[in-house]
C-alpha positions in Angstrom: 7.4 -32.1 -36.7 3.7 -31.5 -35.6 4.8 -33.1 -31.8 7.6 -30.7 -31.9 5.8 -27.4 -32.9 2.9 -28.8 -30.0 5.5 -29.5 -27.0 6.9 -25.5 -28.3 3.6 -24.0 -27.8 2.9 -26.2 -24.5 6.2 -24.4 -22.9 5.7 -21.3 -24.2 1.8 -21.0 -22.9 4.1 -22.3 -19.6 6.4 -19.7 -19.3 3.8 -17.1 -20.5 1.9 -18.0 -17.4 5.3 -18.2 -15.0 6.4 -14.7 -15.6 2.8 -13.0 -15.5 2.8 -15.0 -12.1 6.3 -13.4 -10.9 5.1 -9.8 -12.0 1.7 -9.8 -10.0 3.3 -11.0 -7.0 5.8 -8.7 -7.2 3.5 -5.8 -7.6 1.4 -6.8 -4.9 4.3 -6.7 -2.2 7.3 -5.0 -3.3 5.6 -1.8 -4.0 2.6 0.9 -2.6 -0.9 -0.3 -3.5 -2.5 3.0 -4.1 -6.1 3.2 -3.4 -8.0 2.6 -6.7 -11.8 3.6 -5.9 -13.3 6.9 -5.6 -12.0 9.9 -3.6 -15.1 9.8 -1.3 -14.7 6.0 -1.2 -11.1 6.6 0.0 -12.7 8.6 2.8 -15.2 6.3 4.2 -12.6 3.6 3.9 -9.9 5.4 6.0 -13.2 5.8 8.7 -13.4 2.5 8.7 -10.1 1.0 8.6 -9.2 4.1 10.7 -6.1 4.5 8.8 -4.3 7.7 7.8 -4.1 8.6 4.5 -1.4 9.8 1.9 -3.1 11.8 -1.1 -0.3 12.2 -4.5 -0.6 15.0 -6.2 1.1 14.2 -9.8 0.7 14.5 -13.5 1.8 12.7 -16.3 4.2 15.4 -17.8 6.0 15.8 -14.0 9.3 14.7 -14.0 9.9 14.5 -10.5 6.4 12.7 -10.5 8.0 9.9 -12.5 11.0 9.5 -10.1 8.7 9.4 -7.1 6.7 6.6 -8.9 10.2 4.9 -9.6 12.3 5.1 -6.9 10.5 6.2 -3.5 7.2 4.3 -4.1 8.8 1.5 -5.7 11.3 0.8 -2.7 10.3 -2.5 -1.0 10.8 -1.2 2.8 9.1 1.8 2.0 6.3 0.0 0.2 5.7 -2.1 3.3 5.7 0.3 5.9 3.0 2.9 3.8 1.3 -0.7 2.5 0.8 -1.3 6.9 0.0 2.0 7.8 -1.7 4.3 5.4 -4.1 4.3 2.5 -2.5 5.9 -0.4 -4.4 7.7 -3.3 -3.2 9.1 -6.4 -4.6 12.3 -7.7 -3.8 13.3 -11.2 -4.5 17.1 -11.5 -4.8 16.3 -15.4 -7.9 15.1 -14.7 -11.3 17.1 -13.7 -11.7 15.5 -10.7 -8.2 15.5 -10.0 -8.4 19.5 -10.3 -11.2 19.5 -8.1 -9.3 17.5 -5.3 -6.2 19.8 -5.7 -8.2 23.1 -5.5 -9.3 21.5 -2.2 -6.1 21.7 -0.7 -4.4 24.5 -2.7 -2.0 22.2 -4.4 0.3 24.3 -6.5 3.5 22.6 -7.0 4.1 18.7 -8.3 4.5 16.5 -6.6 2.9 17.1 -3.7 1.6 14.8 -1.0 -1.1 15.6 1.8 -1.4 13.7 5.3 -4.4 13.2 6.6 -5.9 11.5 9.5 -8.8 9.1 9.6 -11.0 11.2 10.1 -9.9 13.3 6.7 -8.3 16.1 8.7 -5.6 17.9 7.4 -2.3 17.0 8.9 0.9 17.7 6.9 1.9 17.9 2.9 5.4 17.7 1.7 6.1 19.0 -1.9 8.5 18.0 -4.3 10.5 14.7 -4.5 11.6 12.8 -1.9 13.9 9.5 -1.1 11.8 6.6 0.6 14.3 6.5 3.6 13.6 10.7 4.4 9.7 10.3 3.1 9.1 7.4 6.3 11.4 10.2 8.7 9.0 13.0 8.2 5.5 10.4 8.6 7.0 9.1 11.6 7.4 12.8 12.7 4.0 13.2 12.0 2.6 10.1 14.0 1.3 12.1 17.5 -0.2 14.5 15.1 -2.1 11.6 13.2 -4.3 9.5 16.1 -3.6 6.9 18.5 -4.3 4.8 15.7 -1.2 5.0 13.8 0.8 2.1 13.3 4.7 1.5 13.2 6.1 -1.3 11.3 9.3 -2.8 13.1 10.4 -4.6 10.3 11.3 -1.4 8.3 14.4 0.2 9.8 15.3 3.1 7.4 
């Protein structure tokens, strides 16, 4: 009984560690990694990677926020082709210093994302929800008025 209960536990401590395994890999390529340092790290960061960068505007009681989070930033093309080409920072106006960032850029509707170059110039915004395949259109209509810089991903075809 006691080998039993020990071999139960053994591949239960297994599988435990199998499916956290599948989930972080997941995350880490199937979907946008969003920045997770400070705004003005963000900044110096898109300097030096000399990547554009996406800012989200969003709070927790958006609904279109949610399906953004859900469908558009969870889509594995789309994920790959912002992943390649843009740092991606989340902004939640419930906080203070998510206030202070939208008062910035007079951010008055949710959500709202803000385009800027890598050398934190304003480029473009785009409120409300939108699909991943018309989200990469409209950045790849933006890419002359990004930099040189900016790179395409040939892989994604949307």
């Amino acid at each position: 009984m006691k080998m039993k209960l020990k071999v139960l536990g053994f591949v239960g401590i297994a599988l435990v560690m199998l499916a956290s395994y599948k989930s972080d890999k997941k995350n880490n390529t199937s979907e946008v990694r969003f920045y997770d340092g400070t705004y003005d790290d963000l900044l110096r960061e898109s300097r030096k990677q000399k990547k554009p960068i996406i800012l989200e505007f969003w709070a927790t009681w958006c609904i279109p926020c949610r399906k953004m989070e859900n469908e558009t930033f969870a889509d594995p093309d789309f994920a790959a082709y912002i992943n390649k080409n843009f740092l991606v920072y989340k902004v939640n106006i419930d906080t203070f210093d998510g206030m202070d960032i939208a008062d910035r850029y007079n951010i008055d509707a949710y959500p709202t994302l803000v385009l800027l170059d890598s050398k934190n110039k304003y480029i473009n915004r785009f409120k409300g929800f939108f699909p991943a395949y018309f989200l990469k259109r409209e950045l790849e209509k933006n890419k002359s008025r990004i930099t040189k810089d900016f790179l395409t991903s040939t892989a994604v075809n949307n």
